Tab-separated table of C-alpha atoms in Angstrom:
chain	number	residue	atom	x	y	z
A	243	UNK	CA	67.190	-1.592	-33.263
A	244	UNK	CA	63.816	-3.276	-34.683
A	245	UNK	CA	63.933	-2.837	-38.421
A	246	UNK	CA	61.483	-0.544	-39.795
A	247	UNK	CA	58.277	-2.047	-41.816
A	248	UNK	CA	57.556	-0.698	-45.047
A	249	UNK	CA	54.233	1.096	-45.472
A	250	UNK	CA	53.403	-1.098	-48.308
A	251	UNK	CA	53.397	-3.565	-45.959
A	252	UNK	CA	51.995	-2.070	-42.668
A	253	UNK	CA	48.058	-3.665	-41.989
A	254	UNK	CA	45.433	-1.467	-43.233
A	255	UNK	CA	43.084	-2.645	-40.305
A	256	UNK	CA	42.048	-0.294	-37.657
A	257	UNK	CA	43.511	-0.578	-34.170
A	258	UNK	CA	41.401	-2.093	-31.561
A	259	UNK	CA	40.459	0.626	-29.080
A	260	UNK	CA	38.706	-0.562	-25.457
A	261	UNK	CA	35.992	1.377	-24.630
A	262	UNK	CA	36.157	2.127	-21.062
A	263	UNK	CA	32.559	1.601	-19.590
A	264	UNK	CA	30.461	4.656	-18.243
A	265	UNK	CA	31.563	5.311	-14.428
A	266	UNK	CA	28.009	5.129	-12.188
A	267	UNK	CA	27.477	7.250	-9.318
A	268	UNK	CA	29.497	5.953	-6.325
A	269	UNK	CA	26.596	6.165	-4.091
A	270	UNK	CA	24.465	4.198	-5.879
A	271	UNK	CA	25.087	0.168	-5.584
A	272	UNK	CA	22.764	-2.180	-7.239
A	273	UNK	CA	20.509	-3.965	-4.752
A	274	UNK	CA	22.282	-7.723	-3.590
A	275	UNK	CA	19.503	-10.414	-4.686
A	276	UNK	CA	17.898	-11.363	-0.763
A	277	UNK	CA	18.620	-14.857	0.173
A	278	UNK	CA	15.048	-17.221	-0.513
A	279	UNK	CA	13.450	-17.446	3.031
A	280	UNK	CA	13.023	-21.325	4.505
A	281	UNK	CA	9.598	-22.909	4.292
A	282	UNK	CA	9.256	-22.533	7.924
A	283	UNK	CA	10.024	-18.425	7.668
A	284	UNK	CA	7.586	-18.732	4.756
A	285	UNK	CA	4.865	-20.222	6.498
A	286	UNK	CA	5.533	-17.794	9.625
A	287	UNK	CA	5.332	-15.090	8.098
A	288	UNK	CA	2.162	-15.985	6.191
A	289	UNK	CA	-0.088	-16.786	9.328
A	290	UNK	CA	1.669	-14.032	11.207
A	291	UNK	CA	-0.040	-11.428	8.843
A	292	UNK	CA	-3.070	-13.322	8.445
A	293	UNK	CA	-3.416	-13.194	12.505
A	294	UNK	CA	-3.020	-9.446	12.141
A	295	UNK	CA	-4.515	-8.651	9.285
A	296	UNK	CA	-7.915	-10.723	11.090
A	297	UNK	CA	-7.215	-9.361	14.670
A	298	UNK	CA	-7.174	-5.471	13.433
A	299	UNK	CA	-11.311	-5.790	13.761
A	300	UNK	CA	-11.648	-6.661	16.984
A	301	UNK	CA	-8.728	-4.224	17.897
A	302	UNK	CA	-10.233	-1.145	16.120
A	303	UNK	CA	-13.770	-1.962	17.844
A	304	UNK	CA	-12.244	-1.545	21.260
A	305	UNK	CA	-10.424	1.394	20.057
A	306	UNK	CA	-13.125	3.323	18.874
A	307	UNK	CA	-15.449	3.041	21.634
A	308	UNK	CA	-13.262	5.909	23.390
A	309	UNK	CA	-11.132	7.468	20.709
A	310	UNK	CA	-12.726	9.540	17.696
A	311	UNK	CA	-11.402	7.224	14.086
A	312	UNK	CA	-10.272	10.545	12.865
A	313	UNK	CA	-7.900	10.648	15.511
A	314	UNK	CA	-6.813	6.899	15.699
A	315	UNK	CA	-6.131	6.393	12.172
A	316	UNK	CA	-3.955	9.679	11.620
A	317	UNK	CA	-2.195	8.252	14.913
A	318	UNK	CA	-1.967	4.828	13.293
A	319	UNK	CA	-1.073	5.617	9.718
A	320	UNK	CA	1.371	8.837	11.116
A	321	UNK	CA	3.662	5.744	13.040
A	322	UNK	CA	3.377	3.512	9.816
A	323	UNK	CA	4.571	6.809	7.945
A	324	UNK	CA	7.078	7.172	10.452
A	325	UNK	CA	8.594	3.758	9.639
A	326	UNK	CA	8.623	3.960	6.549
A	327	UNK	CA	10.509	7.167	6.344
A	328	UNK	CA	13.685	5.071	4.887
A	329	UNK	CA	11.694	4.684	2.035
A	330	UNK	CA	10.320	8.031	1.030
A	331	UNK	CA	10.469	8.908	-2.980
A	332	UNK	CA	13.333	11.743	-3.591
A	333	UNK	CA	14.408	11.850	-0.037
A	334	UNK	CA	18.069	12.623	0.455
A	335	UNK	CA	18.844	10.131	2.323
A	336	UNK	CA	18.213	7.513	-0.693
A	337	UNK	CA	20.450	6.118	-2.918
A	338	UNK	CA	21.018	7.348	-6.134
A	339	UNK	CA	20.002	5.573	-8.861
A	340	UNK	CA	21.902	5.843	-12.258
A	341	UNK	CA	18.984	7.495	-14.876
A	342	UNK	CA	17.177	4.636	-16.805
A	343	UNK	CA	14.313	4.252	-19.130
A	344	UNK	CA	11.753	2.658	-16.695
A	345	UNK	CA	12.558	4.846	-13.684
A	346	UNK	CA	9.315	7.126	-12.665
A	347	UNK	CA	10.404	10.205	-10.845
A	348	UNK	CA	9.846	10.929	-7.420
A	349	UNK	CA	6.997	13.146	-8.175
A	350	UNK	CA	5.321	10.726	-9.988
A	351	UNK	CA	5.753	7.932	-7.098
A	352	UNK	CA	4.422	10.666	-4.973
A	353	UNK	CA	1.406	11.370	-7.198
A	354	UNK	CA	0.326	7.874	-7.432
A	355	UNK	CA	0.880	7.478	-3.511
A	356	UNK	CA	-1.910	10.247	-2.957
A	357	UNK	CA	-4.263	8.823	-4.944
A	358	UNK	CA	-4.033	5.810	-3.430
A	359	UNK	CA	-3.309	7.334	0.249
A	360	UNK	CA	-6.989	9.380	-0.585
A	361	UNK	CA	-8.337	5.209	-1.249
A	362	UNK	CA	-6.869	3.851	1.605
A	363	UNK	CA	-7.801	7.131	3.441
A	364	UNK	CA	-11.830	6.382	2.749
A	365	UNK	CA	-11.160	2.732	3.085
A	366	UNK	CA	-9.823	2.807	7.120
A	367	UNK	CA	-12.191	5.579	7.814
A	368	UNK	CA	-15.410	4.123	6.816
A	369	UNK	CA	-14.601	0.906	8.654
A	370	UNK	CA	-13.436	2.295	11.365
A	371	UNK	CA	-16.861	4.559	11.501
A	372	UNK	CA	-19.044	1.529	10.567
A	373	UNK	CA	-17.579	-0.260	13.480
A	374	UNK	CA	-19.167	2.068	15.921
A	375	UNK	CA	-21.968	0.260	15.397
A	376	UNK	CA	-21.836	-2.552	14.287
A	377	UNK	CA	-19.892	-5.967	15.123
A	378	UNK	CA	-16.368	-6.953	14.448
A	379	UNK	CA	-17.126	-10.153	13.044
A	380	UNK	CA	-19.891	-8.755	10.298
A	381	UNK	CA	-17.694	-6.086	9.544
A	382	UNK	CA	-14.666	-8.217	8.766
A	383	UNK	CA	-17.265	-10.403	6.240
A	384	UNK	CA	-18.277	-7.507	4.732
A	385	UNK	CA	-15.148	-5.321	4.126
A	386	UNK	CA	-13.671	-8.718	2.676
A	387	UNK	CA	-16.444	-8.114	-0.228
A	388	UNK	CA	-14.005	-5.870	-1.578
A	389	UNK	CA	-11.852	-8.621	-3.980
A	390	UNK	CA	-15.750	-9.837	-5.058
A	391	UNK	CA	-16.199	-6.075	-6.112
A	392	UNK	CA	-13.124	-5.627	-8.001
A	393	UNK	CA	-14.645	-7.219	-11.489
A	394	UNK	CA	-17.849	-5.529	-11.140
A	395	UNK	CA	-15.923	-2.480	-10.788
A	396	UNK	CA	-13.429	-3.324	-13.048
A	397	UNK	CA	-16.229	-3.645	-15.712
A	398	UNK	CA	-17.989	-0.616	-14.955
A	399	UNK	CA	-15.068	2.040	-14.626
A	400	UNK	CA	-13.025	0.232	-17.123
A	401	UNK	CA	-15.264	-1.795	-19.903
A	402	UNK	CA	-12.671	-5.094	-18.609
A	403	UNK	CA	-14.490	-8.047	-18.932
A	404	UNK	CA	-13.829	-11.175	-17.038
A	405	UNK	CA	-13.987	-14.932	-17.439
A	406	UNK	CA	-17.634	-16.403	-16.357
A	407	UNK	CA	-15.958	-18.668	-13.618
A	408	UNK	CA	-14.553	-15.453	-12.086
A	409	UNK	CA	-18.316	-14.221	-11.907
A	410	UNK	CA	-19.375	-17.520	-10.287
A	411	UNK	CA	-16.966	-17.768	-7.691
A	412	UNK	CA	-17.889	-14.334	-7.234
A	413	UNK	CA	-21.397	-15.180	-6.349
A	414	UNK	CA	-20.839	-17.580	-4.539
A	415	UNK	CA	-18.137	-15.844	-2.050
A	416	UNK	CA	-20.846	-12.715	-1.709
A	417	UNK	CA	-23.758	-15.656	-0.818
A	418	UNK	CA	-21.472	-17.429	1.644
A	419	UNK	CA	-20.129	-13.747	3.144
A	420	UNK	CA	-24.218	-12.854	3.701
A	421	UNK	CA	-24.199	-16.476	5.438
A	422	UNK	CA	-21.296	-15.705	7.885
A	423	UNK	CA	-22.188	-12.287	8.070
A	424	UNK	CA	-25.902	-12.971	9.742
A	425	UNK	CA	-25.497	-13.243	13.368
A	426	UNK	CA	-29.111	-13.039	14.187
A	427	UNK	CA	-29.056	-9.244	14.730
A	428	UNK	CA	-30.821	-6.735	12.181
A	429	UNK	CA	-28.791	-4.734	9.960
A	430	UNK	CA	-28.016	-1.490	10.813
A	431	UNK	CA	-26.096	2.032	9.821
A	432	UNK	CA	-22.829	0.206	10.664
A	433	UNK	CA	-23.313	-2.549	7.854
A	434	UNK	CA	-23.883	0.387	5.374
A	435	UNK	CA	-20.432	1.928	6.094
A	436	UNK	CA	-18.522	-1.501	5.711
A	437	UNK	CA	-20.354	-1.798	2.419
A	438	UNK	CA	-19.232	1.287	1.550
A	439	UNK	CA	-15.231	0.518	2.830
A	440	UNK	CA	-15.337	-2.414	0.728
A	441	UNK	CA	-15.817	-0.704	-2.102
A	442	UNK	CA	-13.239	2.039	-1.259
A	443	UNK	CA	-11.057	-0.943	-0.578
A	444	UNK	CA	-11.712	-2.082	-4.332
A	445	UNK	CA	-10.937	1.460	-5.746
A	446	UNK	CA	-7.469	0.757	-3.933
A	447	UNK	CA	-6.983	-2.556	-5.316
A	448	UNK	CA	-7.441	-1.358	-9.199
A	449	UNK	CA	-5.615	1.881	-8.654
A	450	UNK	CA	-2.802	-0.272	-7.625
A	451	UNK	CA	-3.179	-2.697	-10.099
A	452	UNK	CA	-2.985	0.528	-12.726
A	453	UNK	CA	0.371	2.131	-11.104
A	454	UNK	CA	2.107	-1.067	-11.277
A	455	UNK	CA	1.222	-1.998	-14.285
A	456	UNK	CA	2.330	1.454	-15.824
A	457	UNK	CA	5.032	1.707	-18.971
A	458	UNK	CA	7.842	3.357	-15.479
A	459	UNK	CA	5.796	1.501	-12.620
A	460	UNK	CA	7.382	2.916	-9.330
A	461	UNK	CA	9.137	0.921	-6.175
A	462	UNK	CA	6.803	-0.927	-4.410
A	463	UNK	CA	9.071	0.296	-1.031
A	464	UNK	CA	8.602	3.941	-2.134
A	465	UNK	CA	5.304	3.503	-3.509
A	466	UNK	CA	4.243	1.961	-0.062
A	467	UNK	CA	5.953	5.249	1.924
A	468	UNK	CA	4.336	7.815	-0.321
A	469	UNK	CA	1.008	5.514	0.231
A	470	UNK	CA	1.370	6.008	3.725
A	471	UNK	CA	2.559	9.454	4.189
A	472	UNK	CA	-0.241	10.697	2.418
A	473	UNK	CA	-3.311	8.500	4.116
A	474	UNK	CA	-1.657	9.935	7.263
A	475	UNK	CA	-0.998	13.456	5.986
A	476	UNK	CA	-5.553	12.901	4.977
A	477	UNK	CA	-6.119	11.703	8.299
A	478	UNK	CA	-4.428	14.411	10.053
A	479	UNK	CA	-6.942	17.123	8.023
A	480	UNK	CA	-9.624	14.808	9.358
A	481	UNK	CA	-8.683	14.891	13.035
A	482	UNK	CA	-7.707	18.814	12.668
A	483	UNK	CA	-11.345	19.920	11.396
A	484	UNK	CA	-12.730	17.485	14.195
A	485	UNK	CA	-10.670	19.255	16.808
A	486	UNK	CA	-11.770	22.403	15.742
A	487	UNK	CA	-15.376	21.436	15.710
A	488	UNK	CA	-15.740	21.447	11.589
A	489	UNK	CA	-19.142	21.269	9.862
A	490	UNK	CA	-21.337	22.614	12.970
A	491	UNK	CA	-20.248	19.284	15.168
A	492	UNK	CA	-18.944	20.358	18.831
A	493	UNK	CA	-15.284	20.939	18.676
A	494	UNK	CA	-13.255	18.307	20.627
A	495	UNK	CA	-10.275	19.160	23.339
A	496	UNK	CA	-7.005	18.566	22.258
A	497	UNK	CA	-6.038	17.150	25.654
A	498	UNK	CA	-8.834	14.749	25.894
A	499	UNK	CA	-7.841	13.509	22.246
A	500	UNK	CA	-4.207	13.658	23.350
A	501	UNK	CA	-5.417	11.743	26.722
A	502	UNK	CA	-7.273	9.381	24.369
A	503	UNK	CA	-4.753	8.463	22.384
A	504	UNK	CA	-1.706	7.764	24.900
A	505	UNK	CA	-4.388	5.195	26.561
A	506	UNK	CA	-4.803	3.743	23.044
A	507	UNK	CA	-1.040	3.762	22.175
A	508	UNK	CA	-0.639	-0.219	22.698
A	509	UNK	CA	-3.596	-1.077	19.828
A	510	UNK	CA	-2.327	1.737	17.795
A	511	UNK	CA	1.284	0.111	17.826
A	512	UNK	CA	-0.010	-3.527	17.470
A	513	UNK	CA	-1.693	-2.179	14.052
């Protein structure tokens, strides 16, 4: 039997006591850091997008020659929506994530994604419209005016100020984009409408600069669905009213559209 201690001499010190640490929801795992692609991956990958990004021009020209850009681009953003479905803010199908600090909710992913979807929405539209008449190649100069609009923008809308080399090399992009952009032909309506997608295109650009640079900026996967879903879910309205002959213009058949688009399903799947 283990003698007993007497109290005078028993430690005054509290016991230790483990705190067990908070149990997380067991369906939510933090994500596994992805493994650093190879230089050649890198480099892939790079001029893969740059060939699409370039190609979507020429693509979209040939398009809309015999389907309405109401109709293509709720086609094309609908599949892009479609895909990225895994993604979509609040879905049920997502993980849950434990509550934190920084999180946004879903309804505040989805609110930036429709202001944004509405930018992207006037962006693809007035491009693809301005491309009814005019070239691929000028219309791929000008739309690219957009980053050379962002500090002029940025300026007006926001009072931001930037460095005077940004304003230089600003110049001189928009000088050599008029250069590259004159192909000997005078400018017409279809110039106009490029102009006016670059500028949508810049709208996007600080918008998305603003939601990710937010105090609970959202997922740029979820941000990117809700983006999509709703430039789709705008597009859709658009091809809708044109169907049903909206603002005094001749209504359009559905079948034809339908017809139209099934013959325009390999471009609309290649952008």
């Amino acid at each position: 039997v283990a003698p007993r201690v007497p109290l005078s001499r028993r430690s005054s010190r509290p016991a230790l006591v483990l705190e067990e640490p908070p149990l997380q929801d067991a369906a939510w795992a933090p994500p596994s850091p992805s493994p650093r692609p190879e230089l050649w991956q890198a480099l892939v990958a790079l001029n893969g997008c740059t060939l699409l990004w370039g190609s979507q021009h020429a693509v979209i020209k040939d398009v809309v020659s015999d389907v309405s850009p109401a109709a293509f681009n709720a086609a094309r953003f609908g599949l892009a929506a479609v895909c990225a479905l895994p993604w979509a803010p609040g879905a049920p199908w997502r993980p849950r994530r434990p509550p934190a600090a920084d999180a946004p909710p879903a309804s505040a992913t989805w609110a930036a994604g429709a202001e944004l979807g509405l930018w992207s929405c006037l962006g693809f539209a007035l491009q693809s419209v301005g491309l009814e008449t005019t070239s691929a190649g000028r219309s791929a100069f000008l739309l690219y005016l957009n980053v050379k609009l962002v500090p002029l923008l940025a300026l007006l809308l926001y009072g931001r100020t930037s460095p005077p080399r940004t304003w230089v090399s600003a110049l001189l992009a928009v000088c050599g984009t008029g250069l590259l952009a004159s192909d000997g032909s005078p400018p017409n309506v279809g110039d106009a409408w490029s102009l006016a997608a670059a500028v949508a295109s810049a709208c996007f650009i600080l918008r998305l600069e603003a939601a990710a640079a937010g105090a609970a900026p959202p997922e740029p996967a979820e941000l990117n669905a809700a983006t999509l879903t709703c430039a789709a879910g705008y597009f859709a309205l658009l091809a809708a009213a044109e169907v049903g002959g909206a603002g005094g213009a001749a209504p359009v058949p559905l079948v034809d559209a339908a017809r139209a688009l099934g013959e325009s399903s390999p471009q609309i799947c290649y952008l």
